[in-house]
Amino acid sequence: MANVLILSLLSLIIIFLLLTALKRAKRRQLQSIPSPPGFPIIGNLHQLGELPHQSLWKLSNKYGPIMFLKLGNVPTVTLSSSETAKQALRDHDLLCCTRPSLAGGRELSYNNRDISFSPYNDYWKELRKLCTQEIFSAKNIQLTQPIKDEEVKKLIDSITESASQKTPINLNEKCLALTVSIVCRTAFGVSFEGTVLSNDRFNKLIREAFEMMGSFSASDYIPYVGWIIDWFTGLQGRREKSAKDLDAFYEQIIDKHKEEKEVENEDFVDSLLRLEKEEAVIGNGKFTRNNVKAILMDILLAGIETSAGTMTWVMAELARNPRVMRKVQSEIRNRFGKRELISLEDIDQLHYLKMVIKETWRLHPPAPLLLPREVMSEFEINGYKIEAKTQIHVNVWAIGRDPDTWKDPEEFLPERFLDSNIDTKGQSFELLPFGGGRRMCPAMYLGTVMVEFGMANMLYHFDWKLPEGMVVEDVDVDEAPGLTVNKKNDLLLVPAKYLDN
Ligand code: HEM
């Protein structure tokens, strides 16, 4: 009897000790997300480099798919695998779907009055609903298709001219010109031509804006003195200039809209101006001219660079992979014979083209770290605790190169999507070019349509050759810094007309 008692007591003690040890181990694990060592004050800021998504990818190869960094005094977590991204963007989305207020975004978005940089609140919900109904809906995309047809025809005409002279064209510029015209006309009801800006100045303005929004500003991370660093480095001055130049452009768009509106009924810009006139209260504040301009900024910047950048990357990868170029062109040409325009309806039949675009997004997601999120209420990923106020960066660029998910990740191989149900709608966490969860891109359909429609026609109407003296190996995939990552060097290709329609 005494033996049984002693045995039971011993068992209880052992169970108690085991439970305490387990609890301690869990607490220890919760406290220490793997993290590269940093310096006092700046923490890990110096490790970000010019292209943070690439530096963070290299670090995550060493420290793992969930990694903690101290950027100055800001706790930051990066997620670099589909599994950790899924936990943040799906399982705990509601706990981390606000945005941190960062200097670059704040300056260019009239103090976070747009959708992208707005915190998660009623204002954001109402704006997102308004924009979804008025411009991102499938119905509106169908309604504005004639405008897209017209703009693509103009693009084909201008490339035909270069083709007749056998001169190389700058694909970055052509693609941007197409998306600017489509977005200005379909969303704002005005044409871009005739604004104060030449195409060249506009391209520079847009690039600068993205660089400013994507720049890691010292004032965001180093309290009290950070702004002095930004002032000395010239970042503050550049940001202010960029905001001022863009402001002048939006004012002009609003004036032009009043003069040359294309439709009778109230359009999107009219709705915004009406809200301003009525001094409507959205969220907690009055809707003013600054709100109108912040929203124009969002549509313009979020819409044009992402789509144009994708098209340029598609063309760069095709120029580097002639086998894929031939195959995608054969698909379009064999299916449709002689055509003036490959229409929106035709695109559904172009399965290989869709795979080429997906493969491009895998390797070149336009926003490689999505937009930063901030934790509102603590939660756990892989057993690690992530505290409130931590910034989260989902490294979709790294996820696209994860050898645990993708075979031969560095190879451009659209066929990998054959018989695969991975899509870009935010549920396949291996491929997130539009992000996921509540903050996912609301214009995924519009963006996809612009890219597929533009690409189908450019590939149908023209063969694309490298300029004299260049070989396939010379086509680089170097990246330019910024919130969206574009090709650093111009992509120059010589078009040759396929058929004389
Ligand atoms: C190929 C085209 C596009 C790509 C790849 C793309 C990608 C993205 C990404 C990655 C985000 C951030 C998502 C996140 O943080 O989880 C985003 C947000 C956003 N995008 Fe797009 N986008 C594209 C086209 C467009 C277009 C055409 C528009 C508008 C005309 C647009 C408007 C927005 C807006 C307003 C947001 C902010 C959403 C929010 O914070 O609630 N995008 N986009």
Coordinates of N, CA and C in Angstrom, one line a residue, residues 158-372:
S158 N 1.6 52.6 -82.6 CA 2.8 53.3 -82.3 C 4.0 52.3 -82.4
I159 N 3.7 51.0 -82.0 CA 4.8 50.0 -82.2 C 5.0 49.7 -83.6
T160 N 3.9 49.7 -84.4 CA 4.0 49.4 -85.8 C 5.0 50.4 -86.5
E161 N 4.9 51.6 -86.1 CA 5.7 52.7 -86.6 C 7.2 52.3 -86.4
S162 N 7.5 52.0 -85.1 CA 8.9 51.6 -84.8 C 9.3 50.4 -85.6
A163 N 8.4 49.4 -85.8 CA 8.7 48.2 -86.5 C 9.1 48.5 -88.0
S164 N 8.4 49.5 -88.6 CA 8.7 49.8 -90.0 C 10.1 50.4 -90.1
Q165 N 10.5 51.1 -89.0 CA 11.8 51.7 -89.0 C 12.9 50.8 -88.5
K166 N 12.5 49.6 -88.0 CA 13.4 48.6 -87.4 C 14.2 49.2 -86.2
T167 N 13.5 50.1 -85.5 CA 14.3 50.7 -84.3 C 13.8 50.1 -83.0
P168 N 14.7 49.9 -82.1 CA 14.4 49.3 -80.8 C 13.4 50.2 -80.0
I169 N 12.5 49.6 -79.3 CA 11.6 50.4 -78.5 C 11.9 50.1 -77.0
N170 N 11.6 51.1 -76.2 CA 11.8 51.0 -74.7 C 10.5 50.4 -74.1
L171 N 10.5 49.1 -73.8 CA 9.3 48.4 -73.3 C 8.8 49.0 -72.0
N172 N 9.7 49.5 -71.1 CA 9.2 50.1 -69.8 C 8.3 51.2 -70.2
E173 N 8.7 52.1 -71.1 CA 8.0 53.3 -71.4 C 6.7 53.0 -72.1
K174 N 6.7 52.0 -73.0 CA 5.5 51.7 -73.8 C 4.4 51.1 -72.8
C175 N 4.9 50.2 -71.9 CA 3.9 49.6 -71.1 C 3.3 50.6 -70.1
L176 N 4.2 51.5 -69.6 CA 3.7 52.5 -68.7 C 2.7 53.4 -69.4
A177 N 3.0 53.8 -70.6 CA 2.1 54.7 -71.4 C 0.7 54.1 -71.5
L178 N 0.7 52.7 -71.7 CA -0.5 52.0 -71.9 C -1.4 52.1 -70.6
T179 N -0.7 51.7 -69.5 CA -1.5 51.6 -68.3 C -1.9 53.0 -67.8
V180 N -1.1 54.0 -68.0 CA -1.5 55.4 -67.6 C -2.7 55.8 -68.3
S181 N -2.7 55.5 -69.6 CA -3.9 56.0 -70.5 C -5.1 55.2 -70.0
I182 N -5.0 53.9 -69.8 CA -6.2 53.1 -69.4 C -6.7 53.6 -68.1
V183 N -5.8 53.7 -67.1 CA -6.3 54.1 -65.8 C -6.9 55.5 -65.8
C184 N -6.2 56.5 -66.4 CA -6.7 57.9 -66.4 C -8.1 57.9 -67.1
R185 N -8.2 57.2 -68.2 CA -9.5 57.3 -68.9 C -10.6 56.5 -68.2
T186 N -10.3 55.2 -67.7 CA -11.4 54.4 -67.1 C -11.7 54.8 -65.7
A187 N -10.7 55.3 -64.9 CA -11.0 55.6 -63.6 C -11.3 57.1 -63.4
F188 N -10.6 58.0 -64.1 CA -10.8 59.4 -63.9 C -11.6 60.1 -65.0
G189 N -11.8 59.4 -66.1 CA -12.6 60.0 -67.2 C -11.9 61.0 -68.0
V190 N -10.6 61.1 -67.9 CA -9.8 62.1 -68.7 C -8.6 61.3 -69.4
S191 N -8.2 62.0 -70.5 CA -7.0 61.3 -71.1 C -5.7 62.0 -70.6
F192 N -4.7 61.1 -70.5 CA -3.4 61.6 -70.0 C -2.8 62.6 -70.9
E193 N -3.0 62.4 -72.2 CA -2.4 63.4 -73.2 C -2.8 64.8 -72.9
G194 N -2.0 65.7 -73.0 CA -2.4 67.1 -72.8 C -2.2 67.6 -71.3
T195 N -1.8 66.7 -70.4 CA -1.5 67.2 -69.1 C -0.1 67.9 -69.2
V196 N 0.2 68.6 -68.1 CA 1.4 69.4 -68.1 C 2.7 68.6 -68.2
L197 N 2.6 67.3 -68.0 CA 3.8 66.5 -68.0 C 4.0 65.7 -69.3
S198 N 5.2 65.8 -69.7 CA 5.6 64.9 -70.8 C 5.7 63.5 -70.3
N199 N 5.6 62.5 -71.2 CA 5.7 61.1 -70.7 C 6.9 60.9 -69.9
D200 N 8.0 61.4 -70.4 CA 9.3 61.2 -69.7 C 9.3 61.8 -68.3
R201 N 8.8 63.0 -68.2 CA 8.7 63.6 -66.8 C 7.8 62.9 -65.9
F202 N 6.7 62.4 -66.5 CA 5.7 61.7 -65.7 C 6.3 60.4 -65.2
N203 N 7.0 59.6 -66.1 CA 7.7 58.4 -65.7 C 8.6 58.6 -64.5
K204 N 9.4 59.7 -64.6 CA 10.3 60.0 -63.5 C 9.6 60.3 -62.2
L205 N 8.5 61.1 -62.4 CA 7.7 61.5 -61.2 C 7.2 60.2 -60.5
I206 N 6.7 59.3 -61.3 CA 6.1 58.1 -60.7 C 7.2 57.2 -60.0
R207 N 8.3 57.1 -60.7 CA 9.4 56.3 -60.1 C 9.9 56.9 -58.8
E208 N 10.0 58.2 -58.8 CA 10.5 58.9 -57.6 C 9.4 58.7 -56.5
A209 N 8.2 58.8 -56.8 CA 7.1 58.6 -55.8 C 7.2 57.2 -55.2
F210 N 7.4 56.2 -56.0 CA 7.5 54.8 -55.4 C 8.8 54.6 -54.6
E211 N 9.9 55.3 -55.1 CA 11.1 55.2 -54.3 C 10.9 55.8 -52.9
M212 N 10.2 57.0 -52.9 CA 10.0 57.6 -51.6 C 9.1 56.8 -50.7
M213 N 8.0 56.2 -51.3 CA 7.1 55.4 -50.5 C 7.8 54.1 -50.0
G214 N 8.8 53.6 -50.7 CA 9.4 52.4 -50.3 C 10.7 52.6 -49.5
S215 N 11.1 53.9 -49.4 CA 12.3 54.1 -48.7 C 12.2 53.9 -47.2
F216 N 13.2 53.4 -46.5 CA 13.2 53.2 -45.1 C 13.7 54.6 -44.5
S217 N 12.7 55.3 -43.9 CA 13.1 56.6 -43.5 C 13.5 56.6 -42.0
A218 N 14.6 57.3 -41.7 CA 15.2 57.2 -40.3 C 14.2 57.7 -39.3
S219 N 13.3 58.7 -39.7 CA 12.4 59.3 -38.7 C 11.4 58.3 -38.3
D220 N 11.1 57.2 -39.1 CA 10.2 56.2 -38.7 C 10.8 55.2 -37.7
Y221 N 12.1 55.2 -37.6 CA 12.7 54.1 -36.8 C 13.6 54.6 -35.7
I222 N 14.0 55.9 -35.8 CA 14.9 56.4 -34.7 C 14.3 57.6 -34.1
P223 N 13.7 57.4 -32.9 CA 12.9 58.6 -32.4 C 13.8 59.8 -32.1
Y224 N 13.2 60.9 -32.1 CA 13.8 62.2 -31.8 C 14.8 62.7 -32.8
V225 N 15.8 61.9 -33.2 CA 16.8 62.4 -34.1 C 16.7 61.9 -35.6
G226 N 15.8 60.9 -35.8 CA 15.7 60.3 -37.1 C 15.5 61.4 -38.2
W227 N 14.6 62.4 -37.9 CA 14.3 63.4 -38.9 C 15.5 64.2 -39.3
I228 N 16.5 64.3 -38.3 CA 17.7 65.1 -38.7 C 18.5 64.3 -39.8
I229 N 18.5 63.0 -39.6 CA 19.2 62.1 -40.6 C 18.5 62.3 -42.0
D230 N 17.2 62.2 -42.0 CA 16.4 62.4 -43.2 C 16.7 63.7 -43.9
W231 N 16.8 64.7 -43.0 CA 17.1 66.1 -43.5 C 18.5 66.2 -44.1
F232 N 19.5 65.6 -43.4 CA 20.8 65.6 -44.0 C 21.0 64.8 -45.2
T233 N 20.3 63.6 -45.3 CA 20.5 62.8 -46.5 C 19.7 63.3 -47.7
G234 N 18.8 64.3 -47.4 CA 18.0 64.9 -48.5 C 16.7 64.2 -48.7
L235 N 16.5 63.1 -47.9 CA 15.2 62.3 -48.1 C 14.0 63.1 -47.9
Q236 N 14.0 63.9 -46.8 CA 12.8 64.8 -46.5 C 12.5 65.7 -47.7
G237 N 13.6 66.4 -48.2 CA 13.4 67.3 -49.3 C 12.8 66.6 -50.5
R238 N 13.4 65.5 -50.8 CA 12.9 64.7 -52.0 C 11.4 64.3 -51.8
R239 N 11.1 63.9 -50.6 CA 9.7 63.5 -50.4 C 8.8 64.7 -50.5
E240 N 9.1 65.8 -50.0 CA 8.3 67.0 -50.1 C 8.1 67.4 -51.6
K241 N 9.2 67.3 -52.3 CA 9.1 67.7 -53.7 C 8.2 66.8 -54.5
S242 N 8.4 65.5 -54.2 CA 7.6 64.5 -54.9 C 6.1 64.7 -54.6
A243 N 5.8 65.0 -53.4 CA 4.4 65.2 -53.0 C 3.8 66.5 -53.7
K244 N 4.7 67.5 -53.8 CA 4.2 68.8 -54.4 C 4.0 68.6 -55.9
D245 N 4.9 67.9 -56.6 CA 4.7 67.7 -58.0 C 3.5 66.9 -58.3
L246 N 3.3 65.8 -57.5 CA 2.1 65.0 -57.7 C 0.8 65.8 -57.4
D247 N 0.9 66.6 -56.4 CA -0.3 67.4 -56.0 C -0.8 68.3 -57.2
A248 N 0.2 68.9 -57.9 CA -0.1 69.7 -59.1 C -0.7 68.9 -60.2
F249 N -0.2 67.6 -60.3 CA -0.8 66.8 -61.3 C -2.3 66.4 -61.0
Y250 N -2.6 66.1 -59.7 CA -3.9 65.7 -59.4 C -4.9 66.9 -59.6
E251 N -4.4 68.1 -59.3 CA -5.2 69.3 -59.5 C -5.6 69.4 -60.9
Q252 N -4.6 69.1 -61.8 CA -4.8 69.2 -63.2 C -5.8 68.2 -63.7
I253 N -5.7 67.0 -63.1 CA -6.6 65.9 -63.5 C -8.0 66.3 -63.2
I254 N -8.2 67.0 -62.0 CA -9.5 67.4 -61.5 C -10.1 68.5 -62.5
D255 N -9.2 69.5 -62.8 CA -9.6 70.5 -63.8 C -10.0 69.9 -65.1
K256 N -9.1 69.0 -65.6 CA -9.4 68.4 -66.9 C -10.7 67.6 -66.9
H257 N -10.9 66.9 -65.8 CA -12.1 66.1 -65.7 C -13.4 67.0 -65.9
K258 N -13.3 68.2 -65.3 CA -14.5 69.1 -65.4 C -14.7 69.5 -66.9
E259 N -13.6 69.7 -67.6 CA -13.7 70.1 -69.0 C -14.1 69.0 -70.0
E260 N -13.5 67.8 -69.8 CA -13.6 66.8 -70.9 C -14.1 65.5 -70.5
K261 N -15.0 65.5 -69.5 CA -15.6 64.2 -69.0 C -16.2 63.4 -70.2
E262 N -15.9 62.1 -70.2 CA -16.4 61.3 -71.3 C -17.8 60.8 -71.2
V263 N -18.4 60.7 -70.0 CA -19.7 60.1 -69.9 C -20.7 61.2 -69.3
E264 N -22.0 61.0 -69.6 CA -23.0 61.9 -69.1 C -23.2 61.7 -67.6
N265 N -23.4 60.5 -67.2 CA -23.8 60.2 -65.8 C -22.6 60.5 -64.8
E266 N -23.0 60.5 -63.5 CA -21.9 60.8 -62.5 C -20.9 59.7 -62.6
D267 N -19.6 60.1 -62.8 CA -18.6 59.0 -62.8 C -17.8 59.1 -61.4
F268 N -16.7 58.3 -61.3 CA -16.0 58.1 -60.1 C -15.5 59.5 -59.5
V269 N -14.9 60.3 -60.4 CA -14.3 61.5 -59.9 C -15.5 62.5 -59.5
D270 N -16.6 62.4 -60.2 CA -17.8 63.2 -59.8 C -18.2 62.8 -58.4
S271 N -18.3 61.5 -58.2 CA -18.7 61.1 -56.8 C -17.8 61.6 -55.8
L272 N -16.5 61.6 -56.0 CA -15.6 62.1 -55.0 C -15.8 63.6 -54.8
L273 N -16.0 64.3 -55.9 CA -16.1 65.8 -55.8 C -17.4 66.1 -55.1
R274 N -18.4 65.3 -55.4 CA -19.7 65.6 -54.7 C -19.6 65.4 -53.2
L275 N -18.8 64.3 -52.8 CA -18.6 64.1 -51.4 C -17.9 65.3 -50.7
E276 N -16.9 65.8 -51.5 CA -16.2 67.0 -51.0 C -17.1 68.2 -50.9
K277 N -18.0 68.4 -51.9 CA -18.9 69.6 -51.9 C -19.9 69.5 -50.7
E278 N -20.4 68.2 -50.5 CA -21.4 68.0 -49.5 C -20.7 68.0 -48.1
E279 N -19.4 68.1 -48.1 CA -18.6 68.0 -46.8 C -19.1 66.7 -46.0
A280 N -19.2 65.6 -46.8 CA -19.7 64.3 -46.2 C -18.7 63.9 -45.1
V281 N -19.3 63.2 -44.2 CA -18.5 62.6 -43.1 C -18.2 61.2 -43.4
I282 N -17.0 60.8 -43.6 CA -16.7 59.4 -43.9 C -15.7 59.0 -42.8
G283 N -16.1 57.9 -42.1 CA -15.3 57.5 -41.0 C -15.5 58.5 -39.9
N284 N -14.4 59.2 -39.4 CA -14.6 60.2 -38.4 C -14.5 61.6 -38.9
G285 N -14.1 61.8 -40.1 CA -13.7 63.1 -40.5 C -14.5 63.6 -41.8
K286 N -14.4 64.9 -42.0 CA -15.0 65.5 -43.2 C -14.2 65.2 -44.4
F287 N -14.9 65.0 -45.5 CA -14.2 64.6 -46.8 C -13.8 65.9 -47.5
T288 N -12.6 66.1 -47.7 CA -12.1 67.4 -48.3 C -11.4 67.1 -49.6
R289 N -10.8 68.2 -50.2 CA -10.1 68.1 -51.5 C -8.9 67.1 -51.3
N290 N -8.3 67.2 -50.1 CA -7.1 66.3 -49.8 C -7.6 64.8 -49.9
N291 N -8.8 64.5 -49.4 CA -9.2 63.1 -49.5 C -9.4 62.7 -51.0
V292 N -9.9 63.6 -51.8 CA -10.1 63.3 -53.2 C -8.7 63.0 -53.8
K293 N -7.7 63.9 -53.5 CA -6.4 63.7 -54.1 C -5.7 62.5 -53.6
A294 N -5.9 62.1 -52.3 CA -5.3 60.9 -51.8 C -5.8 59.7 -52.6
I295 N -7.1 59.7 -52.9 CA -7.7 58.6 -53.6 C -7.2 58.5 -55.0
L296 N -7.1 59.7 -55.6 CA -6.6 59.7 -57.0 C -5.1 59.1 -57.0
M297 N -4.4 59.5 -56.0 CA -3.0 59.0 -55.9 C -3.0 57.5 -55.8
D298 N -3.9 56.9 -55.0 CA -3.9 55.5 -54.8 C -4.2 54.8 -56.1
I299 N -5.2 55.2 -56.8 CA -5.6 54.6 -58.0 C -4.5 54.7 -59.1
L300 N -4.0 55.9 -59.2 CA -2.9 56.1 -60.2 C -1.7 55.3 -59.9
L301 N -1.1 55.5 -58.6 CA 0.1 54.9 -58.3 C 0.0 53.4 -58.2
A302 N -1.1 52.9 -57.5 CA -1.2 51.5 -57.2 C -1.5 50.8 -58.5
G303 N -2.2 51.5 -59.4 CA -2.7 50.8 -60.6 C -1.7 50.7 -61.8
I304 N -0.9 51.8 -62.0 CA -0.2 51.8 -63.3 C 1.2 51.1 -63.2
E305 N 1.9 51.3 -62.1 CA 3.3 50.8 -62.1 C 3.2 49.3 -61.9
T306 N 2.3 48.8 -61.1 CA 2.2 47.3 -60.9 C 1.9 46.6 -62.2
S307 N 1.0 47.1 -62.9 CA 0.6 46.5 -64.2 C 1.7 46.6 -65.2
A308 N 2.2 47.9 -65.4 CA 3.2 48.1 -66.4 C 4.5 47.3 -66.1
G309 N 4.8 47.3 -64.8 CA 6.0 46.6 -64.3 C 5.9 45.1 -64.7
T310 N 4.7 44.5 -64.4 CA 4.5 43.1 -64.7 C 4.7 42.9 -66.2
M311 N 4.2 43.8 -67.1 CA 4.3 43.6 -68.5 C 5.8 43.6 -69.0
T312 N 6.5 44.5 -68.4 CA 7.9 44.6 -68.7 C 8.7 43.4 -68.3
W313 N 8.4 42.9 -67.1 CA 9.0 41.7 -66.6 C 8.7 40.5 -67.5
V314 N 7.4 40.4 -67.9 CA 7.0 39.3 -68.8 C 7.9 39.3 -70.1
M315 N 8.0 40.6 -70.7 CA 8.8 40.7 -71.9 C 10.2 40.4 -71.7
A316 N 10.8 40.8 -70.5 CA 12.2 40.5 -70.2 C 12.4 39.0 -70.1
E317 N 11.5 38.3 -69.4 CA 11.7 36.8 -69.3 C 11.5 36.1 -70.6
L318 N 10.6 36.6 -71.4 CA 10.4 36.0 -72.8 C 11.6 36.2 -73.6
A319 N 12.2 37.4 -73.5 CA 13.4 37.7 -74.3 C 14.6 36.8 -73.8
R320 N 14.6 36.4 -72.6 CA 15.6 35.5 -72.0 C 15.3 34.1 -72.3
N321 N 14.1 33.8 -72.6 CA 13.7 32.4 -72.8 C 13.0 32.2 -74.2
P322 N 13.7 32.2 -75.3 CA 13.1 32.2 -76.6 C 12.1 31.0 -76.8
R323 N 12.4 29.9 -76.1 CA 11.5 28.7 -76.3 C 10.1 29.1 -75.8
V324 N 10.0 29.8 -74.7 CA 8.7 30.1 -74.1 C 8.1 31.2 -75.0
M325 N 8.9 32.1 -75.5 CA 8.4 33.2 -76.4 C 7.7 32.5 -77.6
R326 N 8.4 31.6 -78.2 CA 7.8 30.9 -79.4 C 6.5 30.2 -79.0
K327 N 6.5 29.6 -77.9 CA 5.3 28.7 -77.5 C 4.1 29.6 -77.2
V328 N 4.4 30.7 -76.5 CA 3.2 31.6 -76.2 C 2.7 32.3 -77.4
Q329 N 3.6 32.7 -78.3 CA 3.1 33.3 -79.5 C 2.3 32.3 -80.4
S330 N 2.8 31.1 -80.5 CA 2.1 30.1 -81.3 C 0.7 29.9 -80.7
E331 N 0.6 29.8 -79.4 CA -0.7 29.6 -78.8 C -1.7 30.7 -79.3
I332 N -1.3 32.0 -79.2 CA -2.2 33.0 -79.6 C -2.5 33.0 -81.1
R333 N -1.4 32.9 -81.9 CA -1.6 33.0 -83.3 C -2.4 31.8 -83.9
N334 N -2.1 30.6 -83.4 CA -2.7 29.4 -83.9 C -4.2 29.4 -83.6
R335 N -4.5 29.9 -82.4 CA -5.9 29.9 -82.0 C -6.8 30.9 -82.7
F336 N -6.2 32.0 -83.0 CA -7.1 33.1 -83.6 C -6.9 33.5 -85.0
G337 N -5.9 33.0 -85.7 CA -5.7 33.3 -87.1 C -5.5 34.8 -87.2
K338 N -6.2 35.4 -88.3 CA -5.9 36.8 -88.6 C -6.9 37.7 -87.8
R339 N -6.4 38.5 -87.0 CA -7.3 39.4 -86.1 C -6.7 40.8 -86.0
E340 N -7.7 41.8 -85.9 CA -7.2 43.1 -85.7 C -6.8 43.3 -84.2
L341 N -7.6 42.6 -83.3 CA -7.4 42.8 -81.9 C -7.8 41.4 -81.2
I342 N -6.9 41.0 -80.3 CA -7.3 39.9 -79.5 C -8.2 40.5 -78.4
S343 N -9.5 40.0 -78.3 CA -10.4 40.7 -77.4 C -10.3 40.1 -76.0
L344 N -11.0 40.8 -75.1 CA -11.0 40.4 -73.7 C -11.6 39.0 -73.5
E345 N -12.6 38.7 -74.3 CA -13.3 37.3 -74.3 C -12.3 36.3 -74.7
D346 N -11.5 36.6 -75.8 CA -10.5 35.6 -76.3 C -9.6 35.1 -75.2
I347 N -9.2 36.0 -74.3 CA -8.1 35.8 -73.4 C -8.4 34.5 -72.6
D348 N -9.6 34.2 -72.3 CA -9.9 33.0 -71.4 C -9.4 31.7 -72.0
Q349 N -9.2 31.8 -73.4 CA -8.7 30.5 -74.0 C -7.2 30.4 -74.0
L350 N -6.5 31.5 -73.5 CA -5.0 31.5 -73.6 C -4.4 31.0 -72.4
H351 N -4.4 29.7 -72.2 CA -4.0 29.1 -71.0 C -2.5 29.2 -70.7
Y352 N -1.7 29.1 -71.8 CA -0.2 29.2 -71.7 C 0.2 30.6 -71.3
L353 N -0.5 31.6 -72.0 CA -0.2 33.0 -71.6 C -0.4 33.3 -70.1
K354 N -1.5 32.7 -69.6 CA -1.8 32.9 -68.2 C -0.7 32.3 -67.3
M355 N -0.2 31.1 -67.8 CA 0.9 30.5 -67.0 C 2.1 31.3 -67.1
V356 N 2.4 31.9 -68.2 CA 3.6 32.8 -68.4 C 3.5 33.9 -67.4
I357 N 2.3 34.5 -67.3 CA 2.1 35.7 -66.4 C 2.3 35.3 -64.9
K358 N 1.7 34.1 -64.6 CA 1.8 33.6 -63.2 C 3.3 33.4 -62.9
E359 N 4.0 32.8 -63.8 CA 5.4 32.5 -63.6 C 6.2 33.8 -63.4
T360 N 5.8 34.8 -64.1 CA 6.5 36.1 -64.0 C 6.2 36.7 -62.6
W361 N 4.9 36.5 -62.1 CA 4.6 37.1 -60.8 C 5.3 36.3 -59.7
R362 N 5.6 35.0 -60.0 CA 6.3 34.2 -59.0 C 7.7 34.8 -58.8
L363 N 8.4 35.1 -59.9 CA 9.8 35.6 -59.8 C 9.9 37.1 -59.6
H364 N 8.9 37.8 -60.1 CA 8.9 39.3 -60.0 C 7.6 39.9 -59.5
P365 N 7.3 39.5 -58.2 CA 6.0 40.1 -57.7 C 6.2 41.7 -57.6
P366 N 5.3 42.5 -58.2 CA 5.5 43.9 -58.2 C 5.7 44.5 -56.8
A367 N 5.0 44.0 -55.8 CA 5.3 44.5 -54.4 C 5.9 43.4 -53.6
P368 N 7.2 43.3 -53.6 CA 7.9 42.1 -53.1 C 7.7 41.8 -51.6
L369 N 7.4 42.9 -50.9 CA 7.1 42.8 -49.4 C 5.7 43.2 -49.1
L370 N 4.8 43.1 -50.1 CA 3.4 43.6 -50.0 C 3.5 45.0 -49.4
L371 N 2.5 45.5 -48.8 CA 2.6 46.7 -48.0 C 2.7 46.3 -46.5
P372 N 3.4 47.1 -45.7 CA 3.6 46.6 -44.3 C 2.3 46.6 -43.6

